[in-house]
Amino acid sequence: LVLANILAPVLIHLFEVGMAQLVSPGGVILLAGILSEQGASVRTAGEARGLTFVEERCCGDWSALVMRQPQ
């Protein structure tokens, strides 16, 4: 499990430097602190590194994403 509550630009940078590799096969990454209008760019960054999108939850202007490392 990786949990991060950081703004989207930081999450995207963390994907660029290998954050997805920290998740074991079948493991979950929960990303929060994302402005709703930036959720798609974080999702795209994760999917580009092999993660599978599971769910997005929104509360007002904020979003949280759940992604999974394939088995």
Coordinates of N, CA and C in Angstrom, one line a residue:
L1 N 0.9 -1.2 0.0 CA 0.0 0.0 0.0 C 0.9 1.2 0.0
V2 N 0.6 2.1 -0.9 CA 1.2 3.5 -0.9 C 0.1 4.5 -0.7
L3 N 0.3 5.4 0.2 CA -0.7 6.5 0.4 C 0.0 7.8 0.3
A4 N -0.6 8.7 -0.5 CA 0.0 10.0 -0.6 C -1.2 11.1 -0.7
N5 N -1.0 12.1 0.1 CA -2.0 13.2 0.2 C -1.2 14.5 -0.2
I6 N -1.0 14.7 -1.5 CA -0.2 15.7 -2.0 C -0.8 16.3 -3.3
L7 N -0.6 17.5 -3.6 CA -1.2 18.1 -4.8 C -0.7 17.4 -6.1
A8 N -1.5 17.5 -7.1 CA -1.4 16.8 -8.4 C 0.0 16.9 -9.0
P9 N 0.6 18.1 -9.1 CA 1.9 18.3 -9.8 C 3.0 17.4 -9.0
V10 N 2.9 17.4 -7.7 CA 3.9 16.6 -7.0 C 3.7 15.1 -7.2
L11 N 2.4 14.6 -7.2 CA 2.1 13.2 -7.5 C 2.6 12.8 -8.9
I12 N 2.4 13.7 -9.9 CA 2.8 13.4 -11.3 C 4.4 13.3 -11.3
H13 N 5.0 14.2 -10.6 CA 6.5 14.1 -10.5 C 6.9 12.8 -9.8
L14 N 6.3 12.4 -8.8 CA 6.6 11.2 -8.1 C 6.4 10.0 -9.0
F15 N 5.4 10.0 -9.8 CA 5.3 8.9 -10.8 C 6.5 8.9 -11.8
E16 N 6.9 10.1 -12.2 CA 8.0 10.2 -13.1 C 9.3 9.6 -12.5
V17 N 9.5 9.7 -11.2 CA 10.7 9.2 -10.6 C 10.5 7.8 -9.9
G18 N 9.4 7.1 -10.2 CA 9.3 5.7 -9.8 C 8.4 5.3 -8.7
M19 N 7.5 6.2 -8.3 CA 6.6 5.9 -7.2 C 5.8 4.6 -7.5
A20 N 5.4 4.4 -8.8 CA 4.6 3.2 -9.1 C 5.3 1.9 -8.8
Q21 N 6.6 1.9 -8.9 CA 7.5 0.8 -8.6 C 7.5 0.4 -7.2
L22 N 7.0 1.2 -6.3 CA 7.0 0.9 -4.9 C 5.8 0.0 -4.5
V23 N 4.9 -0.1 -5.4 CA 3.7 -0.9 -5.2 C 3.9 -2.4 -5.6
S24 N 3.7 -3.3 -4.7 CA 3.9 -4.7 -5.1 C 2.8 -5.2 -6.0
P25 N 3.0 -6.2 -6.8 CA 2.0 -6.8 -7.7 C 0.7 -7.0 -6.9
G26 N -0.4 -6.5 -7.4 CA -1.7 -6.6 -6.7 C -1.9 -5.5 -5.6
G27 N -0.9 -4.7 -5.3 CA -1.0 -3.7 -4.3 C -1.7 -2.5 -4.7
V28 N -2.1 -1.7 -3.8 CA -2.9 -0.5 -4.0 C -2.2 0.8 -3.7
I29 N -2.5 1.8 -4.5 CA -2.0 3.1 -4.3 C -3.1 4.1 -4.1
L30 N -3.2 4.8 -3.0 CA -4.3 5.7 -2.7 C -3.7 7.1 -2.8
L31 N -4.3 7.9 -3.7 CA -3.8 9.3 -3.9 C -4.9 10.3 -3.5
A32 N -4.6 11.2 -2.7 CA -5.6 12.2 -2.3 C -4.9 13.6 -2.3
G33 N -5.7 14.6 -2.0 CA -5.2 16.0 -2.0 C -5.1 16.5 -3.5
I34 N -5.9 15.9 -4.4 CA -5.9 16.3 -5.8 C -7.1 17.2 -6.1
L35 N -6.9 18.3 -6.7 CA -8.0 19.2 -7.1 C -8.7 18.4 -8.2
S36 N -10.1 18.4 -8.1 CA -10.9 17.6 -9.0 C -10.6 17.8 -10.4
E37 N -10.3 19.0 -10.9 CA -10.0 19.2 -12.3 C -8.6 18.7 -12.7
Q38 N -7.8 18.2 -11.8 CA -6.5 17.7 -12.1 C -6.5 16.1 -11.9
G39 N -7.6 15.6 -11.5 CA -7.6 14.1 -11.3 C -7.3 13.3 -12.5
A40 N -7.8 13.8 -13.7 CA -7.5 13.0 -14.9 C -6.0 13.0 -15.3
S41 N -5.3 14.1 -15.0 CA -3.9 14.1 -15.3 C -3.1 13.1 -14.4
V42 N -3.5 13.0 -13.1 CA -2.8 12.1 -12.2 C -3.2 10.7 -12.6
R43 N -4.4 10.4 -13.0 CA -4.8 9.1 -13.5 C -4.0 8.7 -14.7
T44 N -3.9 9.6 -15.6 CA -3.1 9.3 -16.9 C -1.6 9.0 -16.5
A45 N -1.0 9.8 -15.6 CA 0.3 9.5 -15.2 C 0.5 8.1 -14.6
G46 N -0.4 7.7 -13.8 CA -0.4 6.4 -13.2 C -0.5 5.3 -14.2
E47 N -1.5 5.5 -15.0 CA -1.8 4.4 -16.1 C -0.6 4.3 -17.0
A48 N 0.1 5.4 -17.3 CA 1.3 5.4 -18.2 C 2.4 4.6 -17.6
R49 N 2.4 4.4 -16.2 CA 3.4 3.6 -15.6 C 2.9 2.2 -15.2
G50 N 1.8 1.8 -15.8 CA 1.3 0.4 -15.6 C 0.3 0.2 -14.6
L51 N -0.1 1.2 -13.8 CA -1.2 1.1 -12.8 C -2.5 1.0 -13.4
T52 N -3.4 0.3 -12.8 CA -4.8 0.2 -13.2 C -5.7 1.1 -12.4
F53 N -6.5 1.9 -13.0 CA -7.4 2.8 -12.3 C -8.5 1.9 -11.7
V54 N -8.9 2.2 -10.4 CA -9.9 1.4 -9.7 C -11.1 2.3 -9.4
E55 N -10.9 3.5 -8.8 CA -12.0 4.4 -8.4 C -11.5 5.8 -8.2
E56 N -12.4 6.7 -8.4 CA -12.2 8.1 -8.0 C -13.4 8.6 -7.1
R57 N -13.0 9.2 -6.0 CA -14.1 9.8 -5.1 C -13.8 11.3 -5.0
C58 N -14.9 12.1 -5.1 CA -14.8 13.5 -5.0 C -15.6 14.0 -3.8
C59 N -15.1 15.1 -3.3 CA -15.7 15.8 -2.2 C -15.4 17.3 -2.4
G60 N -16.4 18.0 -2.9 CA -16.3 19.4 -3.2 C -15.2 19.6 -4.3
D61 N -14.2 20.3 -4.1 CA -13.2 20.6 -5.1 C -12.1 19.5 -5.1
W62 N -12.1 18.6 -4.2 CA -11.1 17.6 -4.0 C -11.4 16.2 -4.5
S63 N -10.4 15.5 -4.9 CA -10.5 14.1 -5.4 C -9.5 13.2 -4.7
A64 N -9.9 11.9 -4.7 CA -8.9 10.9 -4.3 C -9.0 9.8 -5.3
L65 N -7.9 9.2 -5.7 CA -7.9 8.1 -6.7 C -7.3 6.9 -6.0
V66 N -7.9 5.7 -6.4 CA -7.4 4.4 -6.0 C -6.9 3.8 -7.3
M67 N -5.7 3.3 -7.3 CA -5.1 2.6 -8.4 C -4.5 1.3 -7.9
R68 N -4.3 0.3 -8.8 CA -3.7 -0.9 -8.4 C -2.6 -1.4 -9.3
Q69 N -1.6 -2.0 -8.8 CA -0.5 -2.6 -9.6 C -1.0 -3.9 -10.0
P70 N -1.0 -4.2 -11.3 CA -1.5 -5.5 -11.8 C -0.7 -6.7 -11.2
Q71 N -1.4 -7.8 -11.1 CA -0.7 -9.0 -10.5 C 0.5 -9.4 -11.3

